[in-house]
mmCIF file of C-alpha atoms in Angstrom:
data_model
loop_
_atom_site.group_PDB
_atom_site.id
_atom_site.type_symbol
_atom_site.label_atom_id
_atom_site.label_comp_id
_atom_site.label_asym_id
_atom_site.label_seq_id
_atom_site.Cartn_x
_atom_site.Cartn_y
_atom_site.Cartn_z
ATOM 1 C CA MET A 1 0.000 0.000 0.000
ATOM 2 C CA GLU A 2 1.141 3.531 -0.759
ATOM 3 C CA GLN A 3 2.118 5.527 2.320
ATOM 4 C CA ALA A 4 0.209 8.687 3.122
ATOM 5 C CA PRO A 5 2.233 11.875 2.690
ATOM 6 C CA GLN A 6 3.914 13.472 5.671
ATOM 7 C CA PHE A 7 4.533 17.174 6.150
ATOM 8 C CA ALA A 8 8.100 16.790 4.850
ATOM 9 C CA ASP A 9 6.696 15.349 1.617
ATOM 10 C CA VAL A 10 4.479 18.417 1.174
ATOM 11 C CA ILE A 11 7.437 20.741 1.764
ATOM 12 C CA ALA A 12 9.477 18.812 -0.819
ATOM 13 C CA ALA A 13 6.576 19.012 -3.268
ATOM 14 C CA GLN A 14 6.305 22.756 -2.801
ATOM 15 C CA GLN A 15 9.985 23.158 -3.631
ATOM 16 C CA ARG A 16 9.686 20.884 -6.670
ATOM 17 C CA ILE A 17 6.671 22.581 -8.263
ATOM 18 C CA THR A 18 7.583 26.194 -7.510
ATOM 19 C CA GLY A 19 7.431 28.131 -10.753
ATOM 20 C CA ARG A 20 5.419 25.382 -12.448
ATOM 21 C CA VAL A 21 2.064 26.062 -10.788
ATOM 22 C CA HIS A 22 0.359 29.249 -9.695
ATOM 23 C CA VAL A 23 0.367 30.525 -6.126
ATOM 24 C CA THR A 24 -3.380 31.090 -6.213
ATOM 25 C CA PRO A 25 -5.037 33.919 -4.283
ATOM 26 C CA VAL A 26 -6.820 33.599 -0.946
ATOM 27 C CA LEU A 27 -10.115 35.449 -1.260
ATOM 28 C CA ARG A 28 -12.586 36.840 1.267
ATOM 29 C CA CYS A 29 -16.326 37.436 1.018
ATOM 30 C CA SER A 30 -18.035 39.214 3.894
ATOM 31 C CA ALA A 31 -21.518 38.163 2.712
ATOM 32 C CA ILE A 32 -20.729 34.433 2.670
ATOM 33 C CA SER A 33 -18.767 34.703 5.926
ATOM 34 C CA ALA A 34 -21.823 36.294 7.541
ATOM 35 C CA LEU A 35 -24.038 33.467 6.311
ATOM 36 C CA ALA A 36 -21.627 30.900 7.760
ATOM 37 C CA GLY A 37 -21.148 32.809 11.014
ATOM 38 C CA ALA A 38 -17.391 32.518 10.606
ATOM 39 C CA GLU A 39 -14.398 34.290 9.088
ATOM 40 C CA LEU A 40 -13.860 32.422 5.813
ATOM 41 C CA PHE A 41 -10.707 32.301 3.702
ATOM 42 C CA PHE A 42 -11.151 30.820 0.216
ATOM 43 C CA LYS A 43 -8.146 29.244 -1.498
ATOM 44 C CA ALA A 44 -9.035 29.915 -5.139
ATOM 45 C CA GLU A 45 -7.693 26.883 -6.978
ATOM 46 C CA ASN A 46 -10.151 27.631 -9.767
ATOM 47 C CA PHE A 47 -7.401 30.041 -10.865
ATOM 48 C CA GLN A 48 -4.814 27.244 -10.896
ATOM 49 C CA ARG A 49 -3.216 26.011 -14.114
ATOM 50 C CA ALA A 50 -5.570 23.631 -15.923
ATOM 51 C CA GLY A 51 -8.325 25.109 -13.778
ATOM 52 C CA ALA A 52 -7.976 22.969 -10.664
ATOM 53 C CA PHE A 53 -5.762 21.982 -7.727
ATOM 54 C CA LYS A 54 -4.908 18.753 -9.552
ATOM 55 C CA ALA A 55 -2.035 20.531 -11.304
ATOM 56 C CA ARG A 56 -0.118 20.464 -8.027
ATOM 57 C CA GLY A 57 -0.091 16.692 -7.666
ATOM 58 C CA ALA A 58 0.425 16.017 -11.349
ATOM 59 C CA PHE A 59 3.462 18.292 -11.617
ATOM 60 C CA ASN A 60 4.968 16.907 -8.422
ATOM 61 C CA ALA A 61 4.643 13.314 -9.625
ATOM 62 C CA VAL A 62 5.810 13.970 -13.183
ATOM 63 C CA LEU A 63 8.784 16.144 -12.248
ATOM 64 C CA ALA A 64 9.964 13.547 -9.724
ATOM 65 C CA LEU A 65 10.226 10.756 -12.329
ATOM 66 C CA PRO A 66 13.735 9.646 -13.316
ATOM 67 C CA ASP A 67 14.519 10.403 -16.967
ATOM 68 C CA ALA A 68 14.615 6.714 -17.938
ATOM 69 C CA VAL A 69 11.097 6.236 -16.591
ATOM 70 C CA ALA A 70 9.692 9.528 -17.843
ATOM 71 C CA ARG A 71 10.660 8.991 -21.465
ATOM 72 C CA ARG A 72 8.268 6.016 -21.657
ATOM 73 C CA GLY A 73 5.432 8.393 -20.907
ATOM 74 C CA VAL A 74 2.720 8.538 -18.290
ATOM 75 C CA VAL A 75 -0.842 7.252 -18.084
ATOM 76 C CA THR A 76 -3.790 7.807 -15.781
ATOM 77 C CA HIS A 77 -7.547 7.421 -15.551
ATOM 78 C CA SER A 78 -9.613 10.498 -14.824
ATOM 79 C CA SER A 79 -13.036 12.053 -15.272
ATOM 80 C CA GLY A 80 -11.309 15.289 -16.210
ATOM 81 C CA ASN A 81 -9.295 17.530 -13.892
ATOM 82 C CA HIS A 82 -6.450 15.137 -13.078
ATOM 83 C CA GLY A 83 -6.260 14.060 -16.696
ATOM 84 C CA ALA A 84 -5.900 17.641 -17.880
ATOM 85 C CA ALA A 85 -3.324 18.378 -15.198
ATOM 86 C CA LEU A 86 -1.275 15.310 -16.093
ATOM 87 C CA ALA A 87 -1.448 16.164 -19.789
ATOM 88 C CA LEU A 88 -0.133 19.654 -19.038
ATOM 89 C CA ALA A 89 2.667 18.418 -16.784
ATOM 90 C CA ALA A 90 3.717 15.795 -19.335
ATOM 91 C CA ARG A 91 3.701 18.350 -22.158
ATOM 92 C CA GLU A 92 5.990 20.642 -20.168
ATOM 93 C CA ARG A 93 8.392 17.793 -19.473
ATOM 94 C CA GLY A 94 8.246 16.754 -23.127
ATOM 95 C CA ILE A 95 6.896 13.237 -22.594
ATOM 96 C CA PRO A 96 3.769 11.481 -23.934
ATOM 97 C CA ALA A 97 0.611 11.156 -21.845
ATOM 98 C CA THR A 98 -2.426 8.904 -22.168
ATOM 99 C CA VAL A 99 -5.626 9.571 -20.234
ATOM 100 C CA VAL A 100 -8.358 6.969 -19.841
ATOM 101 C CA MET A 101 -11.668 8.807 -19.491
ATOM 102 C CA PRO A 102 -15.181 7.506 -18.823
ATOM 103 C CA GLU A 103 -17.606 8.023 -21.683
ATOM 104 C CA THR A 104 -19.692 10.191 -19.342
ATOM 105 C CA ALA A 105 -16.927 12.722 -18.673
ATOM 106 C CA PRO A 106 -18.004 16.330 -19.368
ATOM 107 C CA ALA A 107 -17.172 17.533 -22.880
ATOM 108 C CA PRO A 108 -15.146 20.581 -21.699
ATOM 109 C CA LYS A 109 -12.919 18.332 -19.595
ATOM 110 C CA LYS A 110 -12.316 15.994 -22.546
ATOM 111 C CA ALA A 111 -11.472 19.019 -24.675
ATOM 112 C CA ALA A 112 -9.002 20.269 -22.072
ATOM 113 C CA VAL A 113 -7.178 16.923 -21.932
ATOM 114 C CA ALA A 114 -6.936 16.798 -25.720
ATOM 115 C CA GLY A 115 -5.903 20.443 -25.858
ATOM 116 C CA TYR A 116 -2.862 19.742 -23.710
ATOM 117 C CA GLY A 117 -1.794 17.056 -26.149
ATOM 118 C CA ALA A 118 -2.703 13.822 -24.379
ATOM 119 C CA ARG A 119 -4.119 10.742 -26.077
ATOM 120 C CA ILE A 120 -7.614 9.950 -24.778
ATOM 121 C CA ILE A 121 -8.992 6.411 -24.445
ATOM 122 C CA ALA A 122 -12.711 6.208 -23.692
ATOM 123 C CA CYS A 123 -14.107 3.518 -21.397
ATOM 124 C CA ALA A 124 -17.225 2.541 -19.496
ATOM 125 C CA PRO A 125 -17.918 4.720 -16.419
ATOM 126 C CA THR A 126 -16.691 2.204 -13.846
ATOM 127 C CA LEU A 127 -13.460 2.020 -11.879
ATOM 128 C CA ALA A 128 -12.825 -1.518 -13.148
ATOM 129 C CA ALA A 129 -13.071 -0.362 -16.758
ATOM 130 C CA ARG A 130 -10.797 2.590 -16.106
ATOM 131 C CA LEU A 131 -8.137 0.456 -14.445
ATOM 132 C CA ALA A 132 -8.285 -2.220 -17.150
ATOM 133 C CA ALA A 133 -7.808 0.323 -19.915
ATOM 134 C CA ALA A 134 -4.898 1.946 -18.084
ATOM 135 C CA GLU A 135 -3.237 -1.434 -17.532
ATOM 136 C CA ALA A 136 -3.515 -2.149 -21.254
ATOM 137 C CA VAL A 137 -1.673 1.102 -22.014
ATOM 138 C CA ILE A 138 1.051 0.204 -19.527
ATOM 139 C CA ALA A 139 1.461 -3.227 -21.104
ATOM 140 C CA GLU A 140 1.678 -1.659 -24.579
ATOM 141 C CA THR A 141 3.984 1.290 -23.890
ATOM 142 C CA GLY A 142 5.653 0.818 -20.513
ATOM 143 C CA ALA A 143 4.151 4.141 -19.410
ATOM 144 C CA GLN A 144 4.302 5.104 -15.740
ATOM 145 C CA MET A 145 0.944 5.161 -13.963
ATOM 146 C CA ILE A 146 0.222 8.457 -12.183
ATOM 147 C CA PRO A 147 -2.955 7.760 -10.185
ATOM 148 C CA PRO A 148 -5.478 10.547 -9.604
ATOM 149 C CA PHE A 149 -5.098 10.278 -5.814
ATOM 150 C CA ASP A 150 -3.678 6.921 -4.658
ATOM 151 C CA SER A 151 -0.093 8.171 -4.678
ATOM 152 C CA CYS A 152 2.047 9.757 -1.986
ATOM 153 C CA MET A 153 3.628 12.054 -4.575
ATOM 154 C CA VAL A 154 0.264 13.193 -5.943
ATOM 155 C CA ALA A 155 -1.278 13.707 -2.500
ATOM 156 C CA ALA A 156 1.795 15.601 -1.282
ATOM 157 C CA GLY A 157 1.481 17.921 -4.250
ATOM 158 C CA GLN A 158 -2.190 18.520 -3.471
ATOM 159 C CA GLY A 159 -1.272 19.382 0.100
ATOM 160 C CA THR A 160 0.673 22.427 -1.073
ATOM 161 C CA ALA A 161 -2.666 24.228 -1.536
ATOM 162 C CA ALA A 162 -3.319 23.997 2.204
ATOM 163 C CA LEU A 163 0.234 25.086 2.956
ATOM 164 C CA GLU A 164 -0.165 28.201 0.815
ATOM 165 C CA LEU A 165 -3.572 28.883 2.366
ATOM 166 C CA LEU A 166 -2.124 28.926 5.873
ATOM 167 C CA ASP A 167 0.884 30.991 4.822
ATOM 168 C CA ALA A 168 -1.413 33.623 3.290
ATOM 169 C CA ALA A 169 -4.293 33.650 5.780
ATOM 170 C CA GLY A 170 -2.371 33.166 8.993
ATOM 171 C CA PRO A 171 -3.485 30.826 11.795
ATOM 172 C CA LEU A 172 -6.781 29.051 11.144
ATOM 173 C CA ASP A 173 -9.030 27.087 13.481
ATOM 174 C CA LEU A 174 -10.044 24.597 10.834
ATOM 175 C CA MET A 175 -9.985 23.810 7.125
ATOM 176 C CA VAL A 176 -12.685 22.233 4.969
ATOM 177 C CA VAL A 177 -11.949 20.353 1.740
ATOM 178 C CA PRO A 178 -14.102 18.311 -0.633
ATOM 179 C CA VAL A 179 -13.360 14.580 -0.679
ATOM 180 C CA GLY A 180 -13.633 12.212 -3.614
ATOM 181 C CA GLY A 181 -10.685 9.867 -3.962
ATOM 182 C CA GLY A 182 -9.047 11.619 -1.030
ATOM 183 C CA GLY A 183 -5.702 12.860 -2.368
ATOM 184 C CA LEU A 184 -6.373 16.477 -1.454
ATOM 185 C CA LEU A 185 -7.650 15.401 1.943
ATOM 186 C CA ALA A 186 -4.560 13.266 2.657
ATOM 187 C CA GLY A 187 -2.226 16.118 1.731
ATOM 188 C CA THR A 188 -4.253 18.652 3.703
ATOM 189 C CA LEU A 189 -4.256 16.393 6.764
ATOM 190 C CA ALA A 190 -0.442 16.252 6.689
ATOM 191 C CA VAL A 191 -0.342 20.060 6.718
ATOM 192 C CA GLY A 192 -3.100 20.387 9.309
ATOM 193 C CA LYS A 193 -1.336 18.015 11.706
ATOM 194 C CA ALA A 194 1.938 19.918 11.435
ATOM 195 C CA ARG A 195 0.288 23.324 11.813
ATOM 196 C CA GLY A 196 -2.265 22.406 14.501
ATOM 197 C CA VAL A 197 -5.360 22.925 12.332
ATOM 198 C CA ARG A 198 -8.405 20.648 12.423
ATOM 199 C CA VAL A 199 -9.466 19.372 9.005
ATOM 200 C CA PHE A 200 -13.009 18.454 7.954
ATOM 201 C CA ALA A 201 -14.074 16.739 4.733
ATOM 202 C CA ALA A 202 -17.249 17.367 2.742
ATOM 203 C CA GLU A 203 -18.907 15.224 0.091
ATOM 204 C CA PRO A 204 -22.241 14.845 -1.713
ATOM 205 C CA GLU A 205 -24.976 12.758 -0.123
ATOM 206 C CA LEU A 206 -25.154 10.857 -3.422
ATOM 207 C CA ALA A 207 -21.446 9.928 -3.258
ATOM 208 C CA ASP A 208 -21.015 9.358 0.478
ATOM 209 C CA ASP A 209 -18.436 6.571 0.696
ATOM 210 C CA ALA A 210 -16.116 8.683 2.881
ATOM 211 C CA ALA A 211 -18.886 9.476 5.375
ATOM 212 C CA ARG A 212 -19.942 5.829 5.556
ATOM 213 C CA GLY A 213 -16.332 4.774 5.987
ATOM 214 C CA PHE A 214 -15.748 7.359 8.700
ATOM 215 C CA GLN A 215 -18.799 6.095 10.598
ATOM 216 C CA THR A 216 -17.984 2.399 10.264
ATOM 217 C CA GLY A 217 -14.191 2.470 10.289
ATOM 218 C CA CYS A 218 -14.160 0.329 7.127
ATOM 219 C CA LEU A 219 -13.367 1.303 3.553
ATOM 220 C CA GLN A 220 -16.639 1.571 1.641
ATOM 221 C CA PRO A 221 -17.401 1.119 -2.059
ATOM 222 C CA GLN A 222 -19.088 3.849 -4.028
ATOM 223 C CA VAL A 223 -22.743 3.079 -4.693
ATOM 224 C CA LEU A 224 -23.267 2.934 -8.457
ATOM 225 C CA PRO A 225 -24.486 4.620 -10.524
ATOM 226 C CA VAL A 226 -23.252 7.842 -8.941
ATOM 227 C CA ALA A 227 -25.777 10.573 -9.741
ATOM 228 C CA THR A 228 -24.260 13.645 -8.070
ATOM 229 C CA ILE A 229 -23.697 16.846 -10.017
ATOM 230 C CA ALA A 230 -20.231 17.014 -8.394
ATOM 231 C CA ASP A 231 -18.597 14.807 -11.031
ATOM 232 C CA GLY A 232 -15.123 15.314 -9.579
ATOM 233 C CA LEU A 233 -16.106 13.556 -6.331
ATOM 234 C CA THR A 234 -17.541 10.316 -7.699
ATOM 235 C CA THR A 235 -14.485 8.103 -7.174
ATOM 236 C CA ALA A 236 -14.243 5.942 -4.058
ATOM 237 C CA MET A 237 -11.316 6.408 -1.680
ATOM 238 C CA SER A 238 -8.225 4.202 -1.801
ATOM 239 C CA THR A 239 -6.767 2.201 1.070
ATOM 240 C CA MET A 240 -4.086 4.869 1.549
ATOM 241 C CA THR A 241 -6.338 7.903 1.512
ATOM 242 C CA PHE A 242 -8.928 6.168 3.681
ATOM 243 C CA ALA A 243 -6.294 5.306 6.298
ATOM 244 C CA ALA A 244 -5.102 8.916 6.274
ATOM 245 C CA MET A 245 -8.670 10.112 6.754
ATOM 246 C CA LEU A 246 -9.349 7.806 9.698
ATOM 247 C CA ALA A 247 -6.086 8.811 11.349
ATOM 248 C CA GLY A 248 -6.572 12.536 11.107
ATOM 249 C CA VAL A 249 -9.890 13.953 9.936
ATOM 250 C CA ALA A 250 -12.058 15.775 12.475
ATOM 251 C CA GLY A 251 -15.282 14.843 10.697
ATOM 252 C CA VAL A 252 -17.009 14.192 7.380
ATOM 253 C CA VAL A 253 -20.128 16.127 6.337
ATOM 254 C CA THR A 254 -22.481 15.300 3.459
ATOM 255 C CA VAL A 255 -24.578 17.821 1.547
ATOM 256 C CA SER A 256 -27.592 17.565 -0.747
ATOM 257 C CA GLU A 257 -27.631 18.262 -4.465
ATOM 258 C CA SER A 258 -29.779 21.348 -3.935
ATOM 259 C CA ALA A 259 -27.315 22.660 -1.338
ATOM 260 C CA ILE A 260 -24.431 22.161 -3.783
ATOM 261 C CA ILE A 261 -26.244 24.090 -6.506
ATOM 262 C CA ASP A 262 -27.224 26.876 -4.111
ATOM 263 C CA ALA A 263 -23.637 27.205 -2.839
ATOM 264 C CA MET A 264 -22.213 27.220 -6.358
ATOM 265 C CA ARG A 265 -24.635 29.906 -7.449
ATOM 266 C CA LEU A 266 -23.941 31.943 -4.296
ATOM 267 C CA VAL A 267 -20.195 31.987 -4.966
ATOM 268 C CA TRP A 268 -20.724 32.932 -8.594
ATOM 269 C CA HIS A 269 -23.120 35.718 -7.575
ATOM 270 C CA ARG A 270 -21.365 37.211 -4.529
ATOM 271 C CA MET A 271 -17.691 36.520 -5.298
ATOM 272 C CA LYS A 272 -17.932 36.919 -9.097
ATOM 273 C CA ILE A 273 -15.810 33.827 -9.726
ATOM 274 C CA VAL A 274 -16.516 30.548 -11.512
ATOM 275 C CA ILE A 275 -16.329 27.389 -9.411
ATOM 276 C CA GLU A 276 -17.430 23.885 -10.314
ATOM 277 C CA PRO A 277 -19.916 21.809 -8.299
ATOM 278 C CA SER A 278 -17.169 19.830 -6.532
ATOM 279 C CA SER A 279 -15.800 23.104 -5.111
ATOM 280 C CA ALA A 280 -19.277 24.130 -3.992
ATOM 281 C CA VAL A 281 -19.582 21.011 -1.831
ATOM 282 C CA ALA A 282 -17.219 22.473 0.770
ATOM 283 C CA VAL A 283 -19.043 25.815 0.706
ATOM 284 C CA ALA A 284 -22.381 24.047 1.133
ATOM 285 C CA ALA A 285 -21.009 22.217 4.167
ATOM 286 C CA LEU A 286 -20.034 25.538 5.748
ATOM 287 C CA LEU A 287 -23.484 26.987 5.172
ATOM 288 C CA GLY A 288 -25.416 23.936 6.317
ATOM 289 C CA GLY A 289 -24.760 24.342 10.024
ATOM 290 C CA ALA A 290 -23.245 20.887 10.521
ATOM 291 C CA LEU A 291 -19.698 22.125 11.159
ATOM 292 C CA PRO A 292 -18.475 23.845 14.366
ATOM 293 C CA VAL A 293 -17.468 27.074 12.627
ATOM 294 C CA SER A 294 -19.273 29.773 14.642
ATOM 295 C CA GLY A 295 -16.854 32.612 15.321
ATOM 296 C CA LYS A 296 -13.922 30.629 13.890
ATOM 297 C CA ARG A 297 -11.287 31.393 11.277
ATOM 298 C CA VAL A 298 -11.953 28.819 8.556
ATOM 299 C CA GLY A 299 -10.070 27.964 5.381
ATOM 300 C CA VAL A 300 -11.845 26.334 2.452
ATOM 301 C CA VAL A 301 -10.262 25.053 -0.741
ATOM 302 C CA LEU A 302 -12.212 25.991 -3.876
ATOM 303 C CA THR A 303 -10.867 23.052 -5.817
ATOM 304 C CA GLY A 304 -11.564 24.057 -9.420
ATOM 305 C CA GLY A 305 -13.531 26.012 -11.965
ATOM 306 C CA ASN A 306 -13.975 23.634 -14.890
ATOM 307 C CA VAL A 307 -17.662 23.724 -15.778
ATOM 308 C CA ASP A 308 -19.703 23.154 -18.919
ATOM 309 C CA LEU A 309 -21.155 26.613 -19.492
ATOM 310 C CA ASP A 310 -23.824 25.116 -21.747
ATOM 311 C CA ARG A 311 -25.090 22.831 -18.969
ATOM 312 C CA LEU A 312 -25.247 24.944 -15.823
ATOM 313 C CA PRO A 313 -27.362 23.415 -13.046
ATOM 314 C CA TRP A 314 -29.743 26.322 -12.607
#
């Protein structure tokens, strides 16, 4: 099993990817803070390269590859954001990339992956199909697998968002991040432990494997088909990310589809920025009253802004 990242891994990742990814802004919104009853600090990863925090993990993993391994190329499976990030990182290193994508992936995310020069292989929208297609690419080309989240290098790269958030905002009482596969959560937990900040996870009610796992103490499968609008959070956690969550998370909150849409629209309206539904999950959790945020200084990672503008949820 992959080992969860430690704080030293996040520091090393930050040094490795400096100059390759954006130091995204930390934004404030008095209206949304008032609704939450807390002082909120938004880490705007929707302004990140490739439009999401995934660039951090992809660049860290790709840049760390030895030359002999890198020249064979890289492969992953992704519904969009990680695939685009990996394609970008591979293009900058000058190596080939293949991305296995479910047939149901949003058209703009497919276009982004192709735009960065990666080869796309379509598959059925199941984890088994994604893994089988990726294994076939590895057998054919010898490419290095860069998982979307089940990788210490990827998760450490994702954790740099939390590190930057704390450096910019100052001491926080807690941080809230969306959880799908759990790479961002694992990296954030490493930072939170080192900096003395409690970390909460948020996910859709319709993709609640993390919440069920947190309650039972056992890794849970995702219930298929996954019908949430937050397409970036539909993947089940891995053994590594689940272990990291159990060891460090302060709690897991689920939110309804209507709450996700309302939170997404609120951020668009009041903050004048574009976020995708997966980002809105963490905002919805803050507004739902289930987290102990009253009077606290709270950081939230807005994970990305890749949306299909022709298929908005309102």
